[in-house]
């Protein structure tokens, strides 16, 4: 490196350090001024007058336009720390001691990244924009679907099929046009995570897979950023503020990371998505709003100044009390990401050697049955319609038995006439093998087994579900329980389930 | 119940959350008593409780959604009286009268 290059590097470093110091001085100045205000009282008419343009400019993406008011031809005007419109817009939070002028300036000079613009990300981003966070980045590779709208409040009916990021920014701009919004139209991957995260002060994990949660946490640890992580399913939600304070790996005073709390990923089979398990809008909305709240707390208090012990907030909408706070561990001494022995390094992450998707595993498509045990919806429709015709369009199945193994609540949304509902949850609980517990009763035959046994023994059983996975497992279970009469009765499933039925046979069958 | 027998068992509350209740016949909260000593005559600890739940309370045959390698599977937090069990000695924590033990499966939806 030439001496000129070295000098340039050194100067850059010096400038960065001075800027940091300057920002700190500004923070202190405003704090001091607000104290003086309180002690001297507003009656004197004295207002703090700053001698410098106070628009904080430490952040590279900060826009400072509109913050300086010097009218021509007049004596130097007072320069207020906030623009006129900002006093009005943020007035209701400015007058609270928890925010105040210092807090508002910190919000304005901060940059927050929202990863995932769905049920969590929408409400979180809305409240952050409303509060006046200076820069909000949004990452998501998906487009808006109709089934998102009951909970993803930034999107709208006319924006179905639009990129979620663009749809969200359209809403956010109408909410608060003074915020700078940065779109990233892609799914977060290890290749891009560090470069993007580096430009932000706080990261919000609003994603929906274990793989992304580990990637986000690792990136936050490496870049020393606080992470506000939430998740939700059905009627429950969970919230954690991680890596806060965001101290370097190896510093035990730093907050725990996702790997400290969950060193190993859950088995893929135990991970349930909102699409499969369901989600209530206000439940996930509550969690997203809480993420915005925690983010505002972190920023207004000043990053690095956290003193709150790590905790996990559990929300269960149908329990009493609905909220519960759990004390969490501190940093794990052997954590693979945030301890002194960390193996999750910048190099490992960037090189792609940490395969997050593989680390978390994937559920391989269920392929439990032989081809002879399966029929397509087209094949089944012939059978279904012929039995229909045979009965003079009376919807009754005489020649075979159709078992729908979806849960009752789904069955009631729409079903094929003549089908019998036996939920998979009941089927999988039945056991043919004796319990290992000597104290338990000999297994009595479950109601549904008896029900099927009592139907004419020779009629074949067709099993159907939503997508064609549970139906295969149900067939296996029925055979295990001897319902096939040792091979005399055919039991099989309808491939790809009712989704395929709707696609290929009956487009009016309800989609959900 | 005689005084002697009440000393042999410990009344506790066990709760399930995050979907684990589905493995336990949709019960979110169970109040019951557990033997004060385990199979080897040692004070009952959380490891013993997990075995007990698995063998006696859980009707669902998908045991691997609750235990794996003789302990709760990854992705389940065990909370003893509202604190992470890692703060209390993990599965070696000896169960006390009136303890509240909560099993939470981590959620991923968003
Ligand atoms: Zn860690």
Coordinates of C-alpha atoms and ligand atoms in Angstrom, one line a residue:
Chain A
X1 CA 0.0 0.0 0.0
X2 CA 1.4 3.4 -0.9
X3 CA 1.8 6.0 1.7
X4 CA -1.0 8.1 0.1
X5 CA -3.3 5.1 0.2
X6 CA -2.4 4.6 3.8
X7 CA -3.1 8.2 4.6
X8 CA -6.5 8.0 2.9
X9 CA -7.5 5.0 5.0
X10 CA -6.3 6.7 8.1
X11 CA -8.2 9.9 7.3
X12 CA -11.4 7.9 6.6
X13 CA -11.0 6.2 10.0
X14 CA -10.4 9.5 11.7
X15 CA -13.4 11.1 10.1
X16 CA -15.6 8.2 11.1
X17 CA -14.5 8.4 14.7
X18 CA -15.0 12.2 14.8
X19 CA -18.5 11.8 13.4
X20 CA -19.3 9.2 16.0
X21 CA -18.0 11.6 18.6
X22 CA -19.9 14.5 17.2
X23 CA -23.1 12.6 17.3
X24 CA -22.5 11.7 20.9
X25 CA -21.8 15.3 21.7
X26 CA -25.1 16.3 20.0
X27 CA -27.0 13.8 22.0
X28 CA -25.4 15.1 25.2
X29 CA -26.1 18.7 24.1
X30 CA -29.8 18.0 23.6
X31 CA -30.1 16.2 26.8
X32 CA -28.4 19.0 28.7
X33 CA -30.6 21.6 27.0
X34 CA -33.7 19.8 27.9
X35 CA -32.6 19.7 31.5
X36 CA -31.9 23.4 31.4
X37 CA -35.3 24.0 30.0
X38 CA -36.9 22.1 32.8
X39 CA -34.9 23.9 35.5
X40 CA -35.1 27.4 34.1
X41 CA -38.7 27.1 33.2
X42 CA -40.4 28.1 30.0
X43 CA -41.7 31.4 31.5
X44 CA -38.5 33.2 30.7
X45 CA -39.2 32.7 27.0
X46 CA -35.8 31.3 26.6
X47 CA -35.6 28.5 24.1
X48 CA -32.5 26.5 23.4
X49 CA -30.8 27.9 20.3
X50 CA -28.3 25.7 18.6
X51 CA -25.4 27.3 16.9
X52 CA -24.9 24.6 14.4
X53 CA -27.2 23.0 12.0
X54 CA -28.4 20.2 14.2
X55 CA -29.8 17.9 11.6
X56 CA -27.9 14.7 12.5
X57 CA -26.0 13.4 9.6
X58 CA -24.0 10.6 10.9
X59 CA -26.0 8.0 8.9
X60 CA -24.9 7.8 5.3
X61 CA -28.5 7.3 4.1
X62 CA -29.9 10.1 6.2
X63 CA -31.6 12.9 4.2
X64 CA -31.3 16.2 5.9
X65 CA -33.2 18.2 3.4
X66 CA -35.8 20.5 4.9
X67 CA -34.3 20.6 8.3
X68 CA -32.3 23.8 7.9
X69 CA -34.2 27.1 7.7
X70 CA -32.3 30.1 6.8
X71 CA -34.4 32.7 5.1
X72 CA -32.6 35.1 2.7
X73 CA -32.4 38.7 3.6
X74 CA -33.1 38.2 7.2
X75 CA -30.9 38.0 10.2
X76 CA -29.8 34.4 10.9
X77 CA -33.0 32.6 11.8
X78 CA -33.3 30.3 14.8
X79 CA -32.5 26.8 13.8
X80 CA -34.9 24.4 15.5
X81 CA -33.7 20.9 16.0
X82 CA -36.8 19.6 14.3
X83 CA -38.6 20.8 11.3
X84 CA -42.0 22.5 11.8
X85 CA -43.9 19.6 10.4
X86 CA -42.0 17.2 12.6
X87 CA -43.1 19.0 15.8
X88 CA -46.7 18.7 14.6
X89 CA -46.5 15.1 13.3
X90 CA -44.7 13.7 16.3
X91 CA -46.1 16.0 18.9
X92 CA -48.0 13.4 20.8
X93 CA -45.0 11.3 21.4
X94 CA -42.6 14.2 21.7
X95 CA -44.3 15.4 24.8
X96 CA -43.6 12.1 26.6
X97 CA -40.5 11.9 28.7
X98 CA -39.8 8.5 27.2
X99 CA -39.3 10.0 23.8
X100 CA -38.8 13.8 24.0
X101 CA -36.5 15.7 21.6
X102 CA -33.5 13.5 22.1
X103 CA -35.6 10.4 21.4
X104 CA -37.1 11.9 18.3
X105 CA -33.7 12.9 16.9
X106 CA -32.4 9.4 17.5
X107 CA -35.4 8.0 15.7
X108 CA -34.8 10.3 12.8
X109 CA -31.1 9.5 12.5
X110 CA -31.7 5.8 12.7
X111 CA -32.1 3.1 10.1
X112 CA -34.2 0.0 10.7
X113 CA -34.3 -3.1 8.5
X114 CA -37.5 -5.1 8.4
X115 CA -36.9 -8.6 7.1
X116 CA -40.1 -10.1 5.8
X117 CA -43.1 -7.9 4.9
X118 CA -45.9 -10.2 6.0
X119 CA -48.1 -10.5 9.1
X120 CA -45.3 -9.2 11.4
X121 CA -43.4 -6.9 9.1
X122 CA -46.5 -4.9 8.0
X123 CA -47.6 -3.6 11.4
X124 CA -44.0 -3.3 12.6
X125 CA -43.0 -1.1 9.6
X126 CA -46.2 0.9 9.9
X127 CA -45.6 1.9 13.5
X128 CA -41.9 2.6 12.8
X129 CA -42.7 4.8 9.9
X130 CA -45.4 6.5 11.9
X131 CA -42.9 7.2 14.7
X132 CA -40.4 8.9 12.4
X133 CA -37.6 6.4 12.0
X134 CA -35.4 8.0 9.4
X135 CA -34.7 5.1 7.1
X136 CA -36.7 1.9 6.8
X137 CA -35.4 -1.0 4.7
X138 CA -37.8 -3.7 3.6
X139 CA -36.7 -7.2 2.3
X140 CA -39.1 -9.7 0.8
X141 CA -39.1 -11.7 -2.4
X142 CA -42.8 -12.6 -2.4
X143 CA -45.9 -11.0 -4.0
X144 CA -49.1 -10.2 -2.3
X145 CA -51.7 -13.0 -2.3
X146 CA -55.4 -12.7 -1.4
X147 CA -54.9 -15.0 1.6
X148 CA -52.4 -12.5 3.1
X149 CA -54.8 -9.7 3.4
X150 CA -56.5 -10.6 6.6
X151 CA -53.3 -9.9 8.5
X152 CA -50.8 -8.1 6.3
X153 CA -52.3 -4.7 6.7
X154 CA -50.0 -2.7 4.4
X155 CA -51.3 -4.6 1.4
X156 CA -54.6 -4.2 -0.3
X157 CA -57.0 -6.0 -2.6
X158 CA -56.0 -4.0 -5.6
X159 CA -52.4 -4.8 -5.0
X160 CA -52.7 -8.6 -5.1
X161 CA -49.8 -10.0 -7.2
X162 CA -47.7 -6.8 -6.7
X163 CA -44.3 -7.3 -5.0
X164 CA -44.9 -7.1 -1.2
X165 CA -42.1 -4.7 -0.8
X166 CA -43.6 -2.3 -3.3
X167 CA -47.1 -2.7 -2.0
X168 CA -45.8 -2.0 1.6
X169 CA -43.9 1.1 0.5
X170 CA -46.9 2.5 -1.3
X171 CA -48.9 2.3 2.0
X172 CA -46.0 3.5 4.1
X173 CA -45.4 6.6 1.9
X174 CA -49.0 7.6 2.2
X175 CA -48.6 7.2 6.0
X176 CA -45.4 9.1 6.3
X177 CA -43.7 10.5 3.2
X178 CA -40.8 12.0 5.1
X179 CA -39.2 8.6 5.8
X180 CA -36.7 7.2 3.4
X181 CA -37.8 3.7 2.3
X182 CA -35.3 1.2 0.8
X183 CA -36.7 -1.8 -1.1
X184 CA -35.0 -5.1 -1.5
X185 CA -37.0 -7.4 -3.8
X186 CA -35.5 -10.6 -2.8
X187 CA -35.4 -13.4 -0.3
X188 CA -32.7 -12.9 2.3
X189 CA -29.7 -15.2 1.6
X190 CA -26.3 -15.5 3.2
X191 CA -24.7 -13.9 0.1
X192 CA -26.5 -10.6 0.6
X193 CA -27.2 -10.5 4.3
X194 CA -24.1 -8.8 5.7
X195 CA -23.9 -6.1 3.0
X196 CA -27.5 -5.1 3.6
X197 CA -27.5 -5.4 7.4
X198 CA -24.4 -3.3 7.6
X199 CA -26.4 -0.2 6.6
X200 CA -28.9 -0.5 9.5
X201 CA -28.9 0.1 13.2
X202 CA -31.6 -2.4 14.3
X203 CA -32.8 -5.5 12.5
X204 CA -36.4 -6.9 12.8
X205 CA -36.9 -10.6 12.1
X206 CA -40.3 -10.8 10.6
X207 CA -39.7 -14.0 8.7
X208 CA -41.3 -17.4 8.9
X209 CA -38.7 -20.2 8.7
X210 CA -36.0 -21.5 11.1
X211 CA -33.3 -21.1 8.4
X212 CA -33.9 -17.4 8.0
X213 CA -34.0 -16.9 11.8
X214 CA -30.5 -18.5 12.2
X215 CA -29.1 -16.5 9.3
X216 CA -30.5 -13.2 10.6
X217 CA -29.2 -13.8 14.1
X218 CA -25.8 -14.8 12.9
X219 CA -25.6 -11.7 10.7
X220 CA -26.6 -9.5 13.6
X221 CA -24.0 -11.0 15.9
X222 CA -21.2 -10.5 13.3
X223 CA -22.2 -6.9 12.6
X224 CA -23.1 -6.1 16.3
X225 CA -26.7 -5.1 15.6
X226 CA -29.6 -5.6 18.1
X227 CA -32.2 -8.0 16.8
X228 CA -35.9 -7.8 17.5
X229 CA -37.3 -11.2 16.7
X230 CA -41.0 -12.3 16.7
X231 CA -43.1 -15.2 15.4
X232 CA -46.7 -16.3 15.5
X233 CA -48.9 -19.2 14.8
X234 CA -52.6 -19.8 15.3
X235 CA -53.5 -17.9 18.5
X236 CA -50.0 -17.6 19.9
X237 CA -47.0 -15.3 19.5
X238 CA -43.4 -15.1 20.8
X239 CA -41.1 -12.1 21.1
X240 CA -37.4 -11.8 22.0
X241 CA -34.9 -9.0 21.8
X242 CA -31.6 -10.6 21.0
X243 CA -28.0 -9.6 20.8
X244 CA -28.8 -6.6 23.0
X245 CA -26.6 -4.9 24.0
X246 CA -24.9 -5.8 20.7
X247 CA -21.4 -6.4 21.9
X248 CA -18.8 -8.3 20.0
X249 CA -18.8 -12.1 20.1
X250 CA -16.9 -13.3 23.1
X251 CA -18.1 -10.4 25.3
X252 CA -20.3 -12.1 27.9
X253 CA -22.0 -8.8 28.7
X254 CA -23.7 -8.8 25.3
X255 CA -27.2 -10.1 24.9
X256 CA -27.9 -13.7 23.9
X257 CA -28.4 -14.6 20.3
X258 CA -30.9 -17.0 18.7
X259 CA -28.3 -19.8 18.8
X260 CA -27.8 -19.3 22.6
X261 CA -31.5 -19.9 23.1
X262 CA -31.9 -22.5 20.3
X263 CA -28.5 -24.1 19.7
X264 CA -30.1 -26.8 17.5
X265 CA -32.8 -26.3 14.9
X266 CA -36.1 -28.1 15.5
X267 CA -36.8 -31.2 13.5
X268 CA -38.3 -30.1 10.2
X269 CA -41.4 -32.2 10.8
X270 CA -42.2 -30.2 13.9
X271 CA -42.3 -26.8 12.1
X272 CA -45.8 -25.7 11.2
X273 CA -46.4 -22.8 8.8
X274 CA -49.2 -20.3 9.0
X275 CA -50.5 -21.8 5.8
X276 CA -50.9 -25.2 7.4
X277 CA -51.6 -24.3 11.0
X278 CA -53.5 -21.1 10.5
X279 CA -53.0 -17.7 11.9
X280 CA -55.3 -15.1 13.4
X281 CA -54.6 -11.6 12.1
X282 CA -54.6 -9.6 15.3
X283 CA -52.4 -12.2 17.0
X284 CA -49.6 -11.8 14.5
X285 CA -50.4 -8.1 14.3
X286 CA -49.9 -7.8 18.1
X287 CA -46.5 -9.3 17.8
X288 CA -45.5 -7.0 14.9
X289 CA -46.6 -4.0 16.9
X290 CA -44.6 -5.2 19.9
X291 CA -41.6 -5.5 17.6
X292 CA -42.0 -1.8 16.6
X293 CA -42.4 -0.9 20.3
X294 CA -39.2 -2.7 21.3
X295 CA -37.3 -1.1 18.4
X296 CA -38.4 2.3 19.4
X297 CA -37.3 1.6 23.0
X298 CA -33.9 0.5 21.8
X299 CA -33.4 3.5 19.6
X300 CA -34.7 6.2 21.9
X301 CA -32.7 4.8 24.8
X302 CA -29.6 4.8 22.7
X303 CA -28.2 1.6 21.1
X304 CA -25.6 -0.1 23.3
X305 CA -27.3 1.2 26.4
X306 CA -29.6 -1.7 27.1
X307 CA -29.8 -2.8 30.7
X308 CA -32.9 -5.0 30.4
X309 CA -32.3 -8.7 31.2
X310 CA -33.0 -11.0 28.3
X311 CA -36.6 -12.2 28.2
X312 CA -39.1 -14.1 26.0
X313 CA -42.6 -12.7 25.8
X314 CA -45.3 -15.3 25.2
X315 CA -48.7 -14.2 24.0
X316 CA -51.5 -16.6 24.0
X317 CA -54.7 -14.9 22.9
X318 CA -57.1 -17.4 24.3
X319 CA -55.4 -17.9 27.7
X320 CA -55.7 -15.9 30.8
X321 CA -53.5 -14.0 31.4
X322 CA -52.7 -13.6 27.7
X323 CA -49.1 -12.3 28.2
X324 CA -46.3 -14.0 30.1
X325 CA -42.7 -12.9 30.3
X326 CA -40.0 -15.6 30.8
X327 CA -36.5 -14.9 32.0
X328 CA -34.0 -16.1 29.4
X329 CA -30.4 -17.2 29.8
X330 CA -27.5 -14.8 29.1
X331 CA -25.0 -15.5 26.3
X332 CA -24.0 -19.2 26.2
X333 CA -20.3 -19.7 27.0
X334 CA -20.0 -22.1 24.1
X335 CA -22.4 -20.5 21.6
X336 CA -21.3 -21.2 18.1
X337 CA -22.1 -17.6 17.0
X338 CA -21.6 -15.2 19.9
X339 CA -19.0 -16.8 22.2
X340 CA -15.2 -16.5 22.1
X341 CA -15.2 -20.0 20.4
X342 CA -17.6 -19.0 17.7
X343 CA -17.4 -20.9 14.5
X344 CA -19.9 -18.8 12.7
X345 CA -17.5 -16.3 11.2
X346 CA -17.9 -13.6 8.6
X347 CA -15.8 -15.8 6.2
X348 CA -17.9 -18.9 6.9
X349 CA -21.1 -17.0 6.4
X350 CA -20.1 -15.2 3.2
X351 CA -18.5 -18.3 1.6
X352 CA -21.8 -20.1 1.9
X353 CA -20.2 -22.9 4.0
X354 CA -23.0 -22.4 6.5
X355 CA -25.9 -24.0 4.6
X356 CA -28.8 -22.7 6.6
X357 CA -31.4 -24.6 4.7
X358 CA -29.6 -27.8 5.1
X359 CA -28.8 -27.0 8.8
X360 CA -32.6 -26.8 9.4
X361 CA -33.5 -29.7 7.2
X362 CA -36.4 -29.9 5.0
X363 CA -39.5 -32.1 5.1
X364 CA -39.1 -34.4 2.2
X365 CA -42.4 -34.9 0.3
X366 CA -44.3 -37.8 1.8
X367 CA -44.2 -40.8 -0.4
X368 CA -45.5 -43.5 1.9
X369 CA -47.6 -45.6 -0.4
X370 CA -47.2 -47.9 -3.4
X371 CA -48.6 -46.8 -6.8
X372 CA -51.3 -49.4 -6.5
X373 CA -52.5 -47.8 -3.3
X374 CA -53.1 -44.4 -4.9
X375 CA -55.5 -43.0 -7.4
X376 CA -55.5 -39.7 -9.2
X377 CA -58.4 -37.2 -8.8
X378 CA -59.4 -38.0 -12.4
X379 CA -59.6 -41.7 -11.7
X380 CA -61.5 -41.1 -8.5
X381 CA -63.9 -38.7 -10.2
X382 CA -65.2 -41.4 -12.5
X383 CA -66.0 -43.6 -9.6
X384 CA -67.5 -40.7 -7.6
X385 CA -69.7 -39.6 -10.5
X386 CA -70.8 -43.1 -11.4
X387 CA -71.9 -43.8 -7.9
X388 CA -73.6 -40.4 -8.1
X389 CA -75.4 -41.4 -11.3
X390 CA -76.3 -44.8 -10.0
X391 CA -78.1 -43.2 -7.2
X392 CA -80.1 -41.0 -9.5
X393 CA -78.0 -37.9 -8.6
X394 CA -78.6 -38.6 -5.0
X395 CA -75.3 -37.7 -3.3
X396 CA -74.6 -41.0 -1.6
X397 CA -71.7 -43.2 -2.1
X398 CA -72.7 -46.9 -2.2
X399 CA -69.9 -48.7 -3.8
X400 CA -67.1 -47.4 -1.8
X401 CA -66.3 -45.4 1.3
X402 CA -64.7 -42.0 1.1
X403 CA -62.9 -40.8 4.2
X404 CA -61.9 -37.2 4.5
X405 CA -59.1 -36.9 7.1
X406 CA -58.9 -33.2 7.4
X407 CA -59.7 -31.6 10.8
X408 CA -63.4 -31.1 11.4
X409 CA -63.2 -27.4 11.1
X410 CA -61.7 -27.7 7.6
X411 CA -64.2 -30.4 6.6
X412 CA -67.0 -28.1 7.5
X413 CA -65.6 -25.5 5.1
X414 CA -66.5 -27.7 2.2
X415 CA -66.4 -31.5 1.5
X416 CA -67.4 -34.0 -1.1
X417 CA -70.9 -35.2 -0.5
X418 CA -71.1 -38.7 1.0
X419 CA -67.6 -38.4 2.6
X420 CA -67.0 -39.4 6.2
X421 CA -64.9 -37.1 8.3
X422 CA -62.3 -38.8 10.5
X423 CA -59.6 -36.2 11.4
X424 CA -56.0 -37.3 11.0
X425 CA -55.3 -36.1 14.5
X426 CA -57.6 -38.8 15.8
X427 CA -56.2 -41.4 13.4
X428 CA -52.6 -40.8 14.3
X429 CA -53.4 -41.1 18.0
X430 CA -54.7 -44.6 17.6
X431 CA -52.2 -47.3 18.3
X432 CA -52.2 -50.9 17.4
X433 CA -49.1 -51.8 19.4
X434 CA -49.4 -52.2 23.1
X435 CA -48.2 -49.2 25.2
X436 CA -44.8 -49.6 26.7
X437 CA -46.3 -48.4 30.0
X438 CA -47.3 -51.5 32.0
X439 CA -49.9 -49.4 34.0
X440 CA -51.9 -48.3 31.0
X441 CA -55.1 -50.1 29.9
X442 CA -55.0 -52.5 27.0
X443 CA -55.8 -50.3 24.0
X444 CA -59.5 -50.2 23.5
X445 CA -60.5 -49.7 19.9
X446 CA -61.2 -46.1 19.0
X447 CA -64.6 -45.0 17.9
X448 CA -63.5 -44.3 14.4
X449 CA -62.0 -47.7 13.9
X450 CA -65.2 -49.4 15.0
X451 CA -67.2 -47.1 12.8
X452 CA -65.2 -48.1 9.7
X453 CA -65.2 -51.8 10.7
X454 CA -69.0 -51.7 10.9
X455 CA -69.4 -50.4 7.4
X456 CA -69.6 -53.2 4.8
X457 CA -66.2 -54.9 5.0
X458 CA -65.7 -55.4 1.3
X459 CA -66.2 -51.9 0.2
X460 CA -62.9 -50.2 -0.7
X461 CA -61.9 -47.1 1.3
X462 CA -60.6 -44.0 -0.4
X463 CA -58.9 -41.5 1.8
X464 CA -58.6 -37.8 0.9
X465 CA -57.1 -34.8 2.7
X466 CA -56.2 -31.2 1.7
X467 CA -52.9 -31.8 -0.1
X468 CA -52.3 -35.5 -0.2
X469 CA -49.9 -36.0 2.7
X470 CA -52.0 -36.9 5.7
X471 CA -54.1 -39.2 3.5
X472 CA -51.1 -41.4 2.8
X473 CA -50.2 -41.6 6.5
X474 CA -53.9 -42.3 7.3
X475 CA -53.9 -45.2 4.8
X476 CA -50.8 -46.6 6.5
X477 CA -52.4 -46.3 9.9
X478 CA -55.6 -48.0 8.8
X479 CA -53.7 -51.0 7.4
X480 CA -51.7 -51.2 10.6
X481 CA -54.9 -51.4 12.5
X482 CA -56.1 -54.2 10.3
X483 CA -58.9 -52.4 8.6
X484 CA -57.9 -53.9 5.3
X485 CA -58.9 -57.3 6.5
X486 CA -55.4 -58.7 5.9
X487 CA -55.5 -57.5 2.3
X488 CA -59.1 -58.4 1.4
X489 CA -60.3 -54.8 1.4
X490 CA -58.6 -52.1 -0.8
X491 CA -57.5 -49.0 1.1
X492 CA -55.8 -46.2 -0.7
X493 CA -55.6 -42.4 -1.0
X494 CA -56.4 -39.8 -3.6
X495 CA -53.2 -38.2 -4.9
X496 CA -52.7 -34.5 -4.1
X497 CA -55.9 -34.3 -2.2
X498 CA -58.7 -31.8 -2.6
X499 CA -56.4 -29.2 -4.0
X500 CA -56.0 -31.3 -7.1
X501 CA -59.8 -32.0 -7.0
X502 CA -60.5 -28.3 -7.3
X503 CA -57.8 -27.8 -9.9
X504 CA -58.8 -30.6 -12.2
X505 CA -62.4 -31.7 -11.4
X506 CA -64.4 -29.0 -9.7
X507 CA -63.2 -25.4 -9.8
X508 CA -66.1 -24.4 -7.6
X509 CA -64.7 -26.5 -4.7
X510 CA -63.7 -24.0 -2.0
X511 CA -60.1 -22.9 -2.0
X512 CA -58.6 -21.9 1.4
Chain B
X1 CA -54.8 -39.4 51.9
X2 CA -52.4 -40.2 54.7
X3 CA -49.6 -37.9 55.7
X4 CA -47.1 -40.5 54.6
X5 CA -48.4 -40.8 51.1
X6 CA -48.7 -37.0 50.6
X7 CA -44.9 -36.8 51.3
X8 CA -44.3 -39.4 48.6
X9 CA -45.7 -37.2 45.8
X10 CA -45.1 -33.6 44.8
X11 CA -48.0 -31.5 43.4
X12 CA -47.0 -29.5 40.4
X13 CA -48.5 -27.7 37.4
X14 CA -47.3 -28.5 33.9
X15 CA -48.2 -26.3 31.0
X16 CA -47.9 -26.7 27.2
X17 CA -47.7 -23.9 24.7
X18 CA -46.7 -23.2 21.1
X19 CA -48.6 -26.2 19.7
X20 CA -47.3 -28.8 22.2
X21 CA -50.7 -29.0 23.7
X22 CA -51.9 -30.8 20.6
X23 CA -49.6 -33.7 21.5
X24 CA -51.3 -33.8 24.9
X25 CA -54.9 -34.0 23.9
X26 CA -55.2 -30.3 23.6
X27 CA -54.6 -29.8 27.3
X28 CA -52.8 -26.5 28.0
X29 CA -52.5 -26.9 31.8
X30 CA -52.3 -30.0 34.0
X31 CA -52.3 -30.1 37.7
X32 CA -51.1 -33.3 39.1
X33 CA -48.7 -35.0 41.5
X34 CA -45.5 -36.7 40.6
X35 CA -43.6 -39.2 42.7
X36 CA -41.1 -37.6 44.9
X37 CA -38.4 -40.1 44.0
X38 CA -37.5 -41.5 40.6
X39 CA -36.9 -45.1 39.6
X40 CA -33.5 -45.1 41.3
X41 CA -34.8 -43.5 44.5
X42 CA -33.3 -40.2 43.8
X43 CA -35.2 -36.9 44.1
X44 CA -37.4 -36.5 41.0
X45 CA -35.9 -34.0 38.6
X46 CA -37.1 -32.6 35.3
X47 CA -35.6 -35.4 33.3
X48 CA -37.8 -37.8 35.3
X49 CA -40.8 -35.5 34.7
X50 CA -40.2 -35.6 30.9
X51 CA -40.1 -39.4 30.9
X52 CA -43.2 -39.5 33.0
X53 CA -45.1 -37.2 30.7
X54 CA -44.0 -39.2 27.7
X55 CA -44.9 -42.6 29.1
X56 CA -48.0 -41.7 31.0
X57 CA -49.6 -38.5 29.9
X58 CA -48.9 -38.3 26.2
X59 CA -51.4 -40.2 24.1
X60 CA -50.1 -39.1 20.8
X61 CA -47.7 -41.7 19.4
X62 CA -45.5 -39.1 17.7
X63 CA -43.1 -39.1 20.7
X64 CA -40.3 -37.6 18.6
X65 CA -42.2 -34.3 18.4
X66 CA -41.6 -34.0 22.2
X67 CA -38.5 -36.0 23.1
X68 CA -35.4 -36.8 21.1
X69 CA -32.3 -38.6 22.5
X70 CA -33.8 -38.8 25.9
X71 CA -34.4 -35.1 26.3
X72 CA -36.9 -32.6 25.0
X73 CA -36.3 -32.1 21.3
X74 CA -34.6 -29.0 19.9
X75 CA -37.0 -26.1 19.5
X76 CA -38.7 -26.7 22.9
X77 CA -37.9 -24.4 25.7
X78 CA -38.5 -25.7 29.3
X79 CA -39.3 -22.9 31.7
X80 CA -39.3 -23.5 35.4
X81 CA -41.3 -21.0 37.3
X82 CA -41.1 -18.5 34.4
X83 CA -37.3 -18.9 34.0
X84 CA -35.4 -20.7 31.3
X85 CA -34.4 -24.1 32.7
X86 CA -30.8 -23.3 31.7
X87 CA -30.8 -20.9 34.7
X88 CA -32.0 -23.7 37.0
X89 CA -29.7 -26.6 36.1
X90 CA -31.6 -27.9 33.1
X91 CA -33.0 -31.5 33.4
X92 CA -31.2 -32.0 36.7
X93 CA -33.3 -29.4 38.4
X94 CA -35.1 -31.2 41.3
X95 CA -38.8 -30.6 41.3
X96 CA -40.2 -28.7 44.2
X97 CA -43.7 -28.6 45.6
X98 CA -45.9 -26.2 43.6
X99 CA -43.5 -25.8 40.7
X100 CA -44.8 -24.5 37.4
X101 CA -43.1 -26.2 34.5
X102 CA -43.9 -24.8 31.1
X103 CA -43.0 -26.5 27.8
X104 CA -43.0 -24.1 24.9
X105 CA -42.4 -25.0 21.3
X106 CA -40.8 -22.2 19.4
X107 CA -43.0 -20.8 16.7
X108 CA -41.8 -19.8 13.2
X109 CA -44.7 -18.3 11.5
X110 CA -44.8 -14.6 10.6
Ligands
LIG1 ZN1 -25.2 -16.9 21.0

